[in-house]
């Protein structure tokens, strides 16, 4: 049976965030049998009240066709952001309606928040003692209101196993793609990303807020250098070689790169190589030594160090875990 995702729409919900789960999970298909069009997730939307209209923060309402009892059927519950959280946002406590709705959620259900939906999970007690994130502009207030939570305001999302939280707006896309990748592997997540016309992967540890996300008009960017590097990750790539692709000095290139990507060229390159290694570990039977060479790390020792630092497990454990999880789907 497809994994069942139930999205909880609260009054004041932001339509963009509300639509993310359906757009990402609803497009996920098995890539092993593309002609079969096998749905991997079923997505339904519910309200805390009986089926009916739910206000949004736009000039229209939506109609939720399911009431809170739908939460009892969920394998994953997603709580998008809302601008009408009332006591949840002001006092850190659930309303009676919300408490009654959350009582339907079965133990072991995966819980996900998008943007300030994290306030709801926090008020329900699901984030106590855990790491979590939210929109950067709300992070200080969120930490004061919920001092038992380890708030990280500088990341796109946090995966803490059965509870996952994301930063604002588009970070919800990154988190949902991450969940698809975790559930079904890189190939499926990349297929969803292509259908949605978004980047297939932004690392969860990437900074939320880059002060100059776009270059000034008339200035050269580092886009060509990144494309050049992605095409030869298995080869040695020096900083001066990347700078040469943009006809910049190393100093100018490094500064411009950090302004645009939020990280240094070396950090970016390591992340791309880890991502390449993940794809190879998931989809091929190449030896660890060959994966190290093909992803640009050169040696198995270097590969192990980078994968351990990025993913928290060795390449061998990552491959075994992914394949064991994939067999269960």
Backbone as numpy.savetxt, mean C-alpha at the origin, in Angstrom:
# Nx Ny Nz CAx CAy CAz Cx Cy Cz
-13.47 -19.99 -3.00 -14.31 -18.80 -3.00 -13.43 -17.54 -3.00
-13.83 -16.49 -3.70 -13.05 -15.24 -3.66 -12.98 -14.68 -2.25
-11.88 -14.03 -1.96 -11.69 -13.35 -0.69 -12.70 -12.20 -0.61
-13.44 -12.09 0.49 -14.51 -11.10 0.58 -14.03 -9.85 1.31
-14.08 -8.73 0.61 -13.70 -7.43 1.16 -14.97 -6.63 1.40
-15.15 -6.16 2.63 -16.31 -5.32 2.96 -15.80 -3.92 3.31
-16.31 -2.93 2.60 -15.90 -1.54 2.78 -16.96 -0.83 3.61
-16.55 -0.23 4.71 -17.49 0.44 5.61 -17.57 1.92 5.23
-18.71 2.34 4.70 -18.92 3.72 4.28 -19.61 4.49 5.41
-18.92 5.48 5.96 -19.47 6.31 7.03 -19.92 7.65 6.46
-20.87 8.29 7.14 -21.29 9.63 6.71 -20.07 10.55 6.60
-20.03 11.34 5.54 -18.88 12.21 5.31 -17.74 11.52 4.60
-17.98 10.30 4.10 -16.91 9.55 3.44 -16.41 10.31 2.21
-15.12 10.18 1.94 -14.51 10.82 0.78 -14.65 9.87 -0.41
-15.34 10.27 -1.47 -15.61 9.34 -2.57 -14.37 8.70 -3.18
-13.30 9.46 -3.28 -12.08 8.91 -3.88 -11.61 7.69 -3.09
-11.46 7.86 -1.77 -11.00 6.76 -0.93 -12.00 5.61 -0.92
-13.29 5.93 -0.95 -14.31 4.89 -0.95 -14.20 4.00 -2.18
-13.81 4.57 -3.32 -13.74 3.80 -4.55 -12.48 2.98 -4.73
-11.45 3.23 -3.91 -10.17 2.55 -4.11 -10.29 1.03 -3.96
-10.93 0.49 -2.91 -10.96 -0.98 -2.78 -11.63 -1.67 -3.96
-12.74 -1.13 -4.43 -13.41 -1.74 -5.57 -12.52 -1.68 -6.81
-11.86 -0.56 -7.00 -11.04 -0.40 -8.19 -9.84 -1.35 -8.17
-9.21 -1.54 -7.02 -8.02 -2.39 -6.94 -8.39 -3.85 -6.77
-9.11 -4.18 -5.71 -9.46 -5.58 -5.47 -10.42 -6.12 -6.53
-11.33 -5.26 -6.97 -12.31 -5.70 -7.95 -11.73 -6.00 -9.31
-10.49 -5.51 -9.59 -9.84 -5.77 -10.87 -8.86 -6.93 -10.81
-8.66 -7.50 -9.64 -7.66 -8.56 -9.49 -8.16 -9.87 -10.11
-7.39 -10.40 -11.02 -7.72 -11.64 -11.70 -6.51 -12.57 -11.68
-6.76 -13.85 -11.72 -5.68 -14.82 -11.78 -4.93 -14.66 -13.09
-3.61 -14.56 -13.02 -2.81 -14.46 -14.24 -2.39 -15.83 -14.74
-2.63 -16.85 -13.93 -2.28 -18.21 -14.36 -3.28 -18.73 -15.38
-4.52 -18.27 -15.28 -5.54 -18.68 -16.24 -6.31 -17.44 -16.69
-5.64 -16.54 -17.44 -6.27 -15.26 -17.79 -7.56 -15.39 -18.55
-7.71 -16.45 -19.34 -8.94 -16.60 -20.11 -10.13 -16.95 -19.25
-9.88 -17.49 -18.05 -10.98 -17.91 -17.18 -11.61 -16.72 -16.45
-10.89 -15.58 -16.39 -11.40 -14.37 -15.73 -11.83 -14.67 -14.29
-10.98 -15.38 -13.58 -11.29 -15.78 -12.21 -11.17 -14.59 -11.26
-12.24 -14.23 -10.59 -12.22 -13.14 -9.62 -11.53 -13.63 -8.35
-10.59 -12.83 -7.86 -9.87 -13.20 -6.65 -10.48 -12.57 -5.41
-11.26 -11.51 -5.59 -11.91 -10.82 -4.48 -13.35 -10.49 -4.85
-14.21 -10.49 -3.85 -15.55 -9.91 -3.96 -15.58 -8.69 -3.06
-16.03 -7.55 -3.57 -16.05 -6.31 -2.81 -17.48 -5.83 -2.64
-17.90 -5.61 -1.41 -19.23 -5.04 -1.13 -19.05 -3.85 -0.20
-20.01 -2.94 -0.25 -19.98 -1.73 0.56 -21.16 -1.73 1.52
-20.89 -1.40 2.78 -21.98 -1.39 3.76 -21.97 -0.10 4.55
-23.07 0.13 5.25 -23.24 1.28 6.13 -23.35 0.78 7.57
-23.26 1.71 8.52 -23.49 1.34 9.93 -24.98 1.23 10.22
-25.79 1.64 9.24 -27.25 1.59 9.39 -27.82 0.60 8.38
-29.11 0.34 8.41 -29.71 -0.51 7.37 -29.44 0.08 5.99
-29.53 -0.72 4.95 -29.24 -0.24 3.59 -29.95 1.07 3.28
-29.22 1.97 2.64 -29.79 3.27 2.33 -28.72 4.29 2.02
-29.10 5.58 1.96 -28.15 6.62 1.56 -27.10 6.89 2.63
-25.90 7.24 2.16 -24.80 7.65 3.03 -24.26 8.95 2.47
-24.14 9.96 3.31 -23.61 11.24 2.86 -22.11 11.11 2.54
-21.68 11.86 1.54 -20.24 11.98 1.26 -19.82 13.42 1.54
-18.53 13.70 1.36 -18.09 15.08 1.56 -18.25 15.89 0.27
-18.80 15.25 -0.77 -19.07 15.93 -2.04 -20.54 16.36 -2.08
-20.98 16.81 -3.24 -22.36 17.30 -3.35 -23.31 16.18 -3.78
-23.00 14.95 -3.39 -23.89 13.83 -3.68 -23.76 12.79 -2.58
-24.76 11.95 -2.49 -24.73 10.83 -1.56 -24.57 9.53 -2.34
-24.24 8.46 -1.63 -24.21 7.14 -2.25 -25.26 6.28 -1.55
-25.65 5.22 -2.17 -26.60 4.28 -1.57 -25.86 2.99 -1.26
-25.75 2.67 0.02 -25.14 1.41 0.44 -26.21 0.33 0.43
-25.97 -0.73 -0.29 -26.97 -1.79 -0.44 -26.89 -2.84 0.66
-25.95 -2.64 1.60 -25.78 -3.60 2.70 -25.73 -2.84 4.02
-26.25 -3.46 5.06 -26.17 -2.93 6.40 -24.95 -3.47 7.13
-24.82 -3.14 8.43 -23.62 -3.53 9.18 -23.42 -5.03 9.32
-24.49 -5.80 9.17 -24.34 -7.25 9.29 -23.43 -7.83 8.20
-23.20 -7.06 7.11 -22.28 -7.52 6.07 -20.86 -7.68 6.61
-20.54 -6.95 7.68 -19.21 -7.05 8.26 -18.93 -8.46 8.81
-19.98 -9.17 9.16 -19.80 -10.53 9.68 -19.35 -11.50 8.60
-19.49 -11.11 7.34 -19.11 -12.00 6.22 -17.72 -11.68 5.68
-17.04 -10.68 6.25 -15.81 -10.15 5.67 -14.60 -11.01 6.02
-13.73 -11.18 5.03 -12.38 -11.66 5.28 -11.45 -10.48 5.53
-11.77 -9.35 4.89 -11.04 -8.10 5.09 -12.06 -6.97 5.20
-11.88 -6.11 6.19 -12.71 -4.91 6.34 -11.85 -3.69 6.04
-12.35 -2.81 5.17 -11.64 -1.58 4.83 -12.46 -0.38 5.31
-11.79 0.54 6.02 -12.45 1.75 6.52 -11.81 2.96 5.84
-12.48 3.56 4.83 -11.94 4.76 4.19 -12.12 5.99 5.08
-11.51 7.09 4.66 -11.57 8.33 5.41 -12.96 8.94 5.37
-13.27 9.67 6.45 -14.53 10.41 6.53 -14.27 11.73 7.22
-15.02 12.77 6.82 -14.90 14.08 7.46 -15.96 14.30 8.54
-16.72 13.26 8.88 -17.76 13.40 9.90 -17.62 12.31 10.95
-16.44 12.21 11.55 -16.20 11.16 12.53 -16.66 11.53 13.94
-16.92 12.81 14.17 -17.47 13.23 15.45 -16.64 12.78 16.64
-17.24 12.05 17.61 -16.51 11.65 18.81 -15.29 10.79 18.53
-15.29 10.09 17.40 -14.12 9.28 17.05 -12.91 10.18 16.88
-13.08 11.28 16.18 -11.98 12.20 15.92 -11.71 13.13 17.08
-12.76 13.51 17.80 -12.61 14.51 18.85 -12.26 13.90 20.21
-12.79 12.71 20.49 -12.59 12.11 21.81 -11.95 10.73 21.77
-11.78 10.17 20.59 -11.15 8.86 20.48 -12.05 7.72 20.91
-13.36 7.88 20.74 -14.29 6.81 21.13 -15.29 6.56 20.01
-15.75 5.32 19.93 -16.73 4.96 18.92 -18.12 5.46 19.31
-18.91 5.80 18.30 -20.32 6.06 18.55 -21.02 4.72 18.80
-22.24 4.78 19.29 -23.00 3.55 19.51 -23.20 2.76 18.23
-23.50 3.47 17.14 -23.69 2.81 15.86 -22.43 2.08 15.41
-21.30 2.76 15.54 -20.05 2.16 15.12 -19.69 0.96 15.99
-19.86 1.10 17.29 -19.55 -0.02 18.18 -20.41 -1.23 17.84
-21.70 -1.00 17.57 -22.58 -2.11 17.20 -22.15 -2.73 15.88
-21.71 -1.89 14.94 -21.25 -2.41 13.65 -19.99 -3.25 13.81
-19.04 -2.75 14.59 -17.79 -3.49 14.77 -18.00 -4.80 15.52
-19.07 -4.91 16.27 -19.34 -6.16 16.98 -19.61 -7.30 16.00
-19.97 -6.98 14.77 -20.20 -8.01 13.76 -18.91 -8.63 13.23
-17.79 -7.92 13.37 -16.54 -8.38 12.77 -16.02 -9.61 13.49
-15.73 -10.65 12.73 -15.25 -11.90 13.32 -13.80 -11.78 13.75
-13.40 -12.48 14.82 -11.98 -12.52 15.19 -11.15 -13.06 14.03
-9.98 -12.47 13.82 -9.10 -12.90 12.74 -9.34 -12.21 11.42
-10.37 -11.37 11.34 -10.61 -10.62 10.11 -9.50 -9.59 9.90
-9.01 -9.48 8.69 -7.98 -8.48 8.40 -8.62 -7.10 8.36
-7.97 -6.12 8.97 -8.51 -4.77 9.08 -7.58 -3.79 8.38
-8.18 -2.90 7.59 -7.42 -1.97 6.76 -8.05 -0.58 6.88
-7.22 0.43 7.02 -7.74 1.81 7.01 -7.05 2.59 5.90
-7.80 3.51 5.32 -7.26 4.42 4.31 -7.34 5.83 4.88
-6.20 6.52 4.94 -6.14 7.89 5.42 -6.64 7.97 6.86
-7.55 8.87 7.18 -8.01 9.05 8.56 -9.03 7.99 8.99
-9.28 7.00 8.15 -10.03 5.84 8.62 -9.31 5.16 9.77
-8.00 5.46 9.92 -7.23 4.91 11.04 -7.81 5.33 12.38
-8.46 6.49 12.45 -9.08 6.93 13.71 -10.13 5.92 14.17
-10.86 5.36 13.23 -11.91 4.41 13.58 -11.30 3.13 14.15
-10.26 2.61 13.48 -9.60 1.41 14.00 -8.98 1.69 15.36
-8.42 2.89 15.53 -7.80 3.24 16.81 -8.84 3.33 17.92
-9.96 3.99 17.64 -11.02 4.12 18.65 -11.60 2.78 19.03
-11.56 1.82 18.11 -12.06 0.48 18.39 -11.03 -0.37 19.14
-9.83 0.17 19.34 -8.81 -0.54 20.10 -7.92 -1.46 19.30
-8.09 -1.48 17.99 -7.32 -2.43 17.17 -5.86 -2.01 16.98
-5.54 -0.75 17.24 -4.18 -0.27 17.00 -3.36 -0.11 18.27
-3.92 -0.42 19.42 -3.19 -0.27 20.67 -1.90 -1.10 20.64
-0.78 -0.43 20.94 0.50 -1.10 20.99 1.09 -1.44 19.65
0.44 -1.01 18.57 0.90 -1.34 17.21 1.48 -0.11 16.52
2.29 -0.35 15.48 2.68 0.76 14.61 1.52 1.08 13.66
1.36 2.35 13.33 0.28 2.76 12.43 0.64 4.10 11.81
-0.05 4.42 10.73 0.14 5.73 10.11 -1.22 6.29 9.73
-1.21 7.55 9.36 -2.41 8.25 8.89 -1.95 9.41 8.03
-2.86 10.24 7.58 -2.46 11.39 6.78 -1.49 12.25 7.57
-0.43 12.71 6.92 0.62 13.44 7.62 0.09 14.66 8.38
-0.95 15.31 7.84 -1.46 16.52 8.50 -2.22 16.20 9.78
-2.61 14.94 9.98 -3.35 14.54 11.18 -2.48 13.77 12.17
-1.23 13.52 11.81 -0.40 12.61 12.59 -0.20 13.08 14.04
0.06 14.37 14.25 0.29 14.86 15.61 -0.97 14.72 16.45
-2.10 15.09 15.90 -3.37 14.96 16.63 -3.68 13.50 16.91
-3.44 12.65 15.93 -3.68 11.22 16.07 -2.85 10.64 17.22
-1.57 11.05 17.30 -0.71 10.55 18.37 -1.15 11.04 19.73
-1.57 12.31 19.82 -2.03 12.83 21.11 -3.30 12.12 21.56
-4.19 11.87 20.62 -5.47 11.26 20.97 -5.31 9.79 21.33
-4.35 9.13 20.71 -4.14 7.69 20.94 -2.66 7.45 21.30
-2.27 7.78 22.52 -0.84 7.71 22.90 -0.28 6.29 22.91
-1.12 5.27 22.92 -0.62 3.89 22.96 -0.21 3.38 21.59
-0.53 4.14 20.56 -0.18 3.74 19.19 1.19 4.29 18.83
1.99 3.51 18.12 3.30 3.96 17.65 3.11 4.57 16.25
2.87 5.86 16.23 2.52 6.54 14.98 3.78 6.88 14.19
3.79 6.51 12.92 4.87 6.89 12.00 4.26 7.79 10.93
4.53 9.09 10.99 3.89 10.02 10.04 4.60 10.11 8.70
5.69 9.38 8.54 6.56 9.60 7.37 6.50 8.49 6.32
5.54 7.57 6.45 5.50 6.45 5.51 4.16 6.43 4.76
4.14 5.70 3.64 2.92 5.60 2.85 1.92 4.62 3.46
2.42 3.52 4.01 1.54 2.57 4.67 2.35 1.69 5.60
1.64 1.03 6.52 2.27 0.09 7.45 1.49 -1.21 7.42
2.21 -2.29 7.20 1.64 -3.63 7.22 2.05 -4.28 8.53
1.11 -4.42 9.45 1.39 -5.08 10.72 0.65 -6.41 10.79
0.65 -7.12 9.68 0.05 -8.45 9.65 -1.44 -8.40 9.39
-2.23 -8.50 10.45 -3.68 -8.52 10.29 -4.31 -7.14 10.38
-3.51 -6.11 10.63 -3.99 -4.73 10.67 -3.05 -3.87 9.84
-3.60 -3.17 8.85 -2.79 -2.37 7.94 -3.38 -0.97 7.86
-2.53 0.04 7.89 -2.97 1.43 7.82 -2.22 2.16 6.73
-2.88 3.14 6.10 -2.21 3.89 5.04 -2.31 5.37 5.30
-1.45 6.10 4.64 -1.48 7.56 4.70 -2.62 8.07 3.82
-2.55 9.35 3.46 -3.69 9.96 2.81 -3.87 9.62 1.34
-5.11 9.62 0.93 -5.56 9.62 -0.46 -4.88 8.51 -1.27
-3.98 8.85 -2.19 -3.42 7.87 -3.11 -2.61 6.79 -2.42
-2.16 7.03 -1.19 -1.46 5.97 -0.45 -2.38 4.77 -0.23
-3.69 5.01 -0.25 -4.62 3.89 -0.16 -4.51 2.95 -1.35
-4.20 3.50 -2.53 -3.97 2.67 -3.71 -2.73 1.81 -3.49
-1.67 2.44 -2.98 -0.43 1.70 -2.72 -0.67 0.56 -1.73
-1.44 0.83 -0.68 -1.69 -0.21 0.31 -2.52 -1.34 -0.27
-3.56 -1.02 -1.02 -4.39 -2.08 -1.60 -3.60 -2.91 -2.60
-2.74 -2.28 -3.40 -1.88 -3.04 -4.31 -0.91 -3.92 -3.53
-0.42 -3.40 -2.42 0.47 -4.19 -1.56 -0.25 -5.43 -1.03
-1.51 -5.28 -0.66 -2.28 -6.42 -0.16 -2.48 -7.45 -1.27
-2.80 -6.99 -2.48 -2.93 -7.92 -3.60 -1.62 -8.65 -3.83
-0.51 -7.91 -3.76 0.80 -8.51 -3.95 1.07 -9.54 -2.85
0.72 -9.20 -1.62 0.94 -10.12 -0.51 0.08 -11.37 -0.64
-1.14 -11.20 -1.11 -2.07 -12.33 -1.24 -1.76 -13.21 -2.44
-1.43 -12.58 -3.58 -1.38 -13.32 -4.85 -0.11 -13.11 -5.66
0.81 -12.31 -5.17 2.09 -12.17 -5.85 2.20 -10.96 -6.75
3.43 -10.73 -7.18 3.74 -9.53 -7.97 3.03 -9.49 -9.30
2.93 -10.63 -9.98 2.34 -10.64 -11.32 0.89 -10.15 -11.29
0.12 -10.62 -10.32 -1.28 -10.19 -10.21 -1.35 -8.70 -9.87
-0.54 -8.27 -8.91 -0.56 -6.85 -8.52 -0.15 -5.96 -9.68
0.86 -6.37 -10.44 1.28 -5.58 -11.59 0.18 -5.51 -12.65
-0.56 -6.60 -12.83 -1.66 -6.60 -13.79 -2.74 -5.62 -13.37
-3.07 -5.59 -12.06 -4.05 -4.63 -11.55 -3.55 -3.21 -11.77
-2.26 -2.98 -11.50 -1.70 -1.64 -11.66 -1.78 -1.19 -13.12
-1.51 -2.10 -14.05 -1.62 -1.73 -15.47 -3.05 -1.38 -15.83
-4.00 -2.15 -15.32 -5.41 -1.86 -15.60 -5.82 -0.51 -15.02
-5.22 -0.16 -13.88 -5.60 1.07 -13.18 -4.74 2.24 -13.61
-3.69 1.98 -14.38 -2.76 3.00 -14.88 -2.12 3.76 -13.72
-1.55 2.98 -12.80 -0.80 3.55 -11.68 0.52 2.79 -11.56
1.51 3.37 -10.87 2.77 2.64 -10.67 2.49 1.34 -9.93
3.14 0.24 -10.32 2.85 -1.05 -9.69 3.33 -1.16 -8.27
4.29 -0.32 -7.87 4.82 -0.48 -6.52 5.45 0.80 -6.03
4.95 1.31 -4.92 5.66 2.34 -4.16 5.89 1.76 -2.78
7.14 1.70 -2.38 7.47 1.06 -1.11 6.77 1.75 0.05
6.31 0.95 1.02 5.59 1.51 2.16 6.40 2.50 2.96
7.73 2.33 2.96 8.58 3.24 3.72 8.90 4.53 3.01
8.39 4.70 1.79 8.64 5.96 1.07 7.98 7.12 1.79
8.61 8.27 1.73 8.08 9.44 2.43 6.71 9.83 1.90
5.80 10.21 2.84 4.47 10.69 2.46 4.56 12.02 1.72
5.36 12.91 2.28 5.28 14.31 1.87 6.63 14.77 1.36
6.72 14.98 0.06 7.94 15.50 -0.56 7.69 16.97 -0.87
8.53 17.84 -0.33 8.23 19.26 -0.40 8.25 19.81 -1.82
9.04 19.19 -2.70 9.03 19.62 -4.09 8.78 18.39 -4.97
7.54 17.91 -5.01 7.27 16.70 -5.78 7.36 16.91 -7.28
7.27 18.14 -7.75 7.36 18.43 -9.18 8.49 19.42 -9.43
9.26 19.21 -10.47 10.34 20.16 -10.76 9.78 21.49 -11.23
10.56 22.53 -11.03 10.14 23.84 -11.51 10.06 23.84 -13.03
9.15 24.64 -13.55 8.97 24.71 -15.00 10.29 25.06 -15.68
10.59 24.34 -16.74 11.79 24.62 -17.50 13.02 23.88 -17.04
12.96 23.24 -15.85 14.10 22.50 -15.35 14.05 21.06 -15.83
15.23 20.49 -16.07 15.30 19.09 -16.47 14.93 18.21 -15.29
14.41 17.02 -15.57 14.06 16.08 -14.52 15.04 14.90 -14.56
14.85 13.97 -13.66 15.70 12.77 -13.61 14.98 11.55 -14.16
13.89 11.77 -14.88 13.09 10.65 -15.38 13.86 9.75 -16.33
14.59 10.35 -17.24 15.33 9.55 -18.22 16.38 8.68 -17.54
17.03 9.22 -16.52 18.05 8.45 -15.81 17.44 7.25 -15.10
16.27 7.45 -14.54 15.62 6.33 -13.86 15.20 5.25 -14.86
14.66 5.67 -15.99 14.29 4.70 -17.02 15.52 3.96 -17.53
16.61 4.68 -17.72 17.86 4.06 -18.16 18.33 3.02 -17.15
18.28 3.37 -15.87 18.74 2.44 -14.83 17.85 1.21 -14.73
16.55 1.40 -14.87 15.63 0.26 -14.78 15.86 -0.74 -15.89
16.38 -0.30 -16.99 16.63 -1.19 -18.11 17.91 -1.99 -17.99
18.72 -1.72 -16.97 19.99 -2.44 -16.81 20.31 -2.64 -15.33
19.31 -3.02 -14.54 19.53 -3.22 -13.11 20.56 -4.30 -12.82
20.69 -5.27 -13.73 21.62 -6.37 -13.49 23.08 -5.95 -13.69
23.30 -4.75 -14.21 24.65 -4.27 -14.48 25.11 -3.29 -13.40
26.40 -3.10 -13.26 26.88 -2.05 -12.33 26.40 -0.69 -12.80
25.85 0.10 -11.90 25.35 1.43 -12.23 25.97 2.43 -11.27
26.74 3.35 -11.80 27.39 4.36 -10.97 26.57 5.65 -11.00
26.71 6.41 -9.94 25.99 7.68 -9.85 26.36 8.60 -11.00
27.63 8.62 -11.36 28.03 9.51 -12.46 27.42 9.08 -13.79
27.17 7.76 -13.93 26.53 7.29 -15.17 25.08 7.76 -15.24
24.38 7.74 -14.10 23.01 8.22 -14.09 22.97 9.72 -14.35
23.89 10.45 -13.74 23.94 11.91 -13.95 24.21 12.24 -15.41
25.03 11.41 -16.04 25.39 11.66 -17.45 24.16 11.54 -18.35
23.20 10.70 -17.98 21.99 10.56 -18.80 21.19 11.86 -18.86
21.34 12.70 -17.85 20.63 13.98 -17.81 21.54 15.17 -18.09
22.79 14.88 -18.45 23.78 15.95 -18.72 23.91 16.89 -17.52
23.94 16.31 -16.33 24.08 17.07 -15.10 25.36 16.67 -14.38
25.83 17.55 -13.52 26.90 17.18 -12.62 26.33 16.22 -11.58
27.20 15.44 -10.96 26.74 14.50 -9.93 26.04 15.25 -8.80
26.58 16.37 -8.41 25.99 17.14 -7.31 24.60 17.64 -7.66
24.45 18.20 -8.86 23.14 18.70 -9.27 22.15 17.56 -9.42
22.60 16.48 -10.04 21.72 15.33 -10.24 21.25 14.77 -8.91
22.14 14.61 -7.95 21.77 14.06 -6.64 20.75 14.93 -5.95
20.95 16.25 -6.02 20.00 17.16 -5.39 18.64 17.10 -6.08
18.64 17.13 -7.41 17.39 17.09 -8.17 16.66 15.76 -7.95
17.42 14.67 -7.93 16.82 13.35 -7.73 16.11 13.28 -6.39
16.76 13.75 -5.34 16.15 13.71 -4.01 14.91 14.59 -3.95
14.96 15.73 -4.62 13.80 16.62 -4.64 12.60 15.93 -5.30
12.86 15.16 -6.35 11.78 14.53 -7.10 11.31 13.22 -6.49
12.23 12.41 -5.99 11.88 11.06 -5.51 11.76 10.98 -4.00
12.32 11.94 -3.29 12.24 11.91 -1.83 13.30 11.04 -1.18
14.13 10.38 -1.98 15.21 9.54 -1.48 16.42 9.73 -2.37
17.57 9.23 -1.94 18.78 9.38 -2.73 18.78 8.40 -3.90
19.60 8.65 -4.93 19.69 7.70 -6.05 20.08 6.30 -5.59
21.00 6.21 -4.63 21.43 4.90 -4.14 20.30 4.15 -3.46
19.52 4.85 -2.64 18.37 4.20 -1.98 17.35 3.75 -3.00
17.08 4.60 -3.98 16.12 4.25 -5.02 16.58 3.02 -5.79
17.84 2.99 -6.16 18.39 1.88 -6.92 18.29 0.57 -6.13
18.59 0.63 -4.83 18.51 -0.57 -4.00 17.07 -1.07 -3.93
16.12 -0.16 -3.83 14.70 -0.57 -3.76 14.25 -1.21 -5.07
14.71 -0.66 -6.20 14.32 -1.25 -7.48 14.91 -2.65 -7.63
16.12 -2.83 -7.14 16.74 -4.15 -7.23 16.07 -5.15 -6.30
15.66 -4.70 -5.13 14.90 -5.60 -4.24 13.59 -6.01 -4.90
12.94 -5.06 -5.56 11.69 -5.37 -6.25 11.92 -6.37 -7.38
13.01 -6.20 -8.13 13.34 -7.15 -9.18 13.61 -8.53 -8.57
14.33 -8.56 -7.46 14.61 -9.83 -6.80 13.33 -10.50 -6.33
12.40 -9.72 -5.81 11.12 -10.29 -5.37 10.41 -10.96 -6.53
10.38 -10.28 -7.66 9.70 -10.85 -8.83 10.35 -12.17 -9.25
11.68 -12.20 -9.24 12.38 -13.41 -9.65 12.18 -14.54 -8.63
12.18 -14.21 -7.36 11.97 -15.22 -6.33 10.57 -15.81 -6.41
9.60 -14.97 -6.76 8.22 -15.43 -6.83 7.92 -16.23 -8.08
8.51 -15.83 -9.20 8.04 -16.35 -10.49 9.01 -17.27 -11.21
10.21 -17.49 -10.65 11.19 -18.35 -11.32 11.77 -19.35 -10.33
12.48 -20.33 -10.88 13.22 -21.31 -10.08 14.71 -21.03 -10.11
15.09 -19.82 -10.46 16.51 -19.46 -10.50 17.14 -19.65 -9.12
18.39 -20.03 -9.11 19.11 -20.15 -7.84 19.25 -18.79 -7.19
19.54 -18.76 -5.90 19.73 -17.50 -5.19 20.91 -16.73 -5.79
21.97 -17.46 -6.18 23.11 -16.79 -6.81 22.70 -16.11 -8.12
21.87 -16.79 -8.92 21.44 -16.21 -10.19 20.49 -15.04 -9.98
19.60 -15.14 -8.99 18.71 -14.01 -8.65 19.55 -12.81 -8.24
20.60 -13.06 -7.47 21.48 -11.96 -7.05 22.12 -11.29 -8.26
22.57 -12.07 -9.21 23.20 -11.50 -10.42 22.18 -10.76 -11.27
21.01 -11.37 -11.49 20.02 -10.78 -12.40 19.36 -9.53 -11.81
19.37 -9.39 -10.50 18.77 -8.20 -9.89 19.80 -7.12 -9.60
21.09 -7.41 -9.89 22.11 -6.39 -9.76 22.85 -6.37 -8.44
22.56 -7.31 -7.54 23.27 -7.33 -6.26 24.61 -8.04 -6.35
24.79 -8.81 -7.40 26.09 -9.42 -7.64 26.32 -10.71 -6.90
26.20 -10.70 -5.59 26.47 -11.88 -4.78 25.26 -12.24 -3.93
25.18 -13.51 -3.56 24.09 -13.97 -2.70 24.13 -13.27 -1.35
25.33 -12.99 -0.87 25.47 -12.30 0.42 24.84 -10.91 0.37
25.15 -10.17 -0.70 24.57 -8.83 -0.85 23.06 -8.90 -0.99
22.58 -9.87 -1.78 21.14 -10.04 -1.93 20.47 -10.32 -0.59
21.04 -11.22 0.18 20.45 -11.56 1.49 20.40 -10.33 2.40
21.47 -9.55 2.39 21.50 -8.37 3.26 20.40 -7.37 2.88
20.25 -7.12 1.60 19.26 -6.13 1.15 17.83 -6.64 1.32
17.58 -7.90 0.98 16.24 -8.45 1.13 15.86 -8.54 2.60
16.79 -8.94 3.44 16.52 -9.01 4.87 16.17 -7.63 5.42
16.93 -6.62 5.01 16.68 -5.26 5.49 15.34 -4.73 5.00
14.98 -5.04 3.75 13.75 -4.49 3.17 12.50 -5.27 3.55
12.62 -6.59 3.61 11.44 -7.44 3.79 11.40 -8.17 5.12
12.51 -8.14 5.86 12.52 -8.77 7.16 12.75 -10.27 7.15
12.99 -10.85 5.98 13.25 -12.30 5.86 14.34 -12.51 4.82
14.90 -13.70 4.81 15.91 -14.03 3.81 15.25 -14.32 2.48
16.00 -14.28 1.37 15.42 -14.63 0.07 14.81 -16.02 0.05
15.46 -16.99 0.69 14.93 -18.35 0.70 13.60 -18.42 1.44
13.52 -17.77 2.59 12.27 -17.77 3.36 11.19 -17.02 2.60
11.55 -15.90 1.96 10.57 -15.15 1.19 9.98 -16.02 0.08
10.84 -16.71 -0.67 10.37 -17.57 -1.75 9.47 -18.68 -1.20
9.89 -19.33 -0.13 9.11 -20.43 0.42 7.76 -19.93 0.96
7.78 -18.79 1.65 6.54 -18.23 2.20 5.58 -17.84 1.10
6.10 -17.17 0.06 5.22 -16.74 -1.03 4.59 -17.94 -1.72
5.38 -18.94 -2.01 4.85 -20.08 -2.74 3.87 -20.89 -1.90
4.11 -20.95 -0.58 3.18 -21.64 0.31 1.86 -20.88 0.37
1.96 -19.53 0.47 0.74 -18.72 0.51 -0.01 -18.80 -0.80
0.74 -18.79 -1.93 0.10 -18.84 -3.23 -0.63 -20.14 -3.45
-0.08 -21.22 -2.90 -0.76 -22.51 -3.07 -2.08 -22.54 -2.37
-2.22 -21.72 -1.30 -3.46 -21.70 -0.56 -4.56 -20.95 -1.25
-4.24 -20.16 -2.29 -5.22 -19.38 -3.01 -5.72 -20.11 -4.24
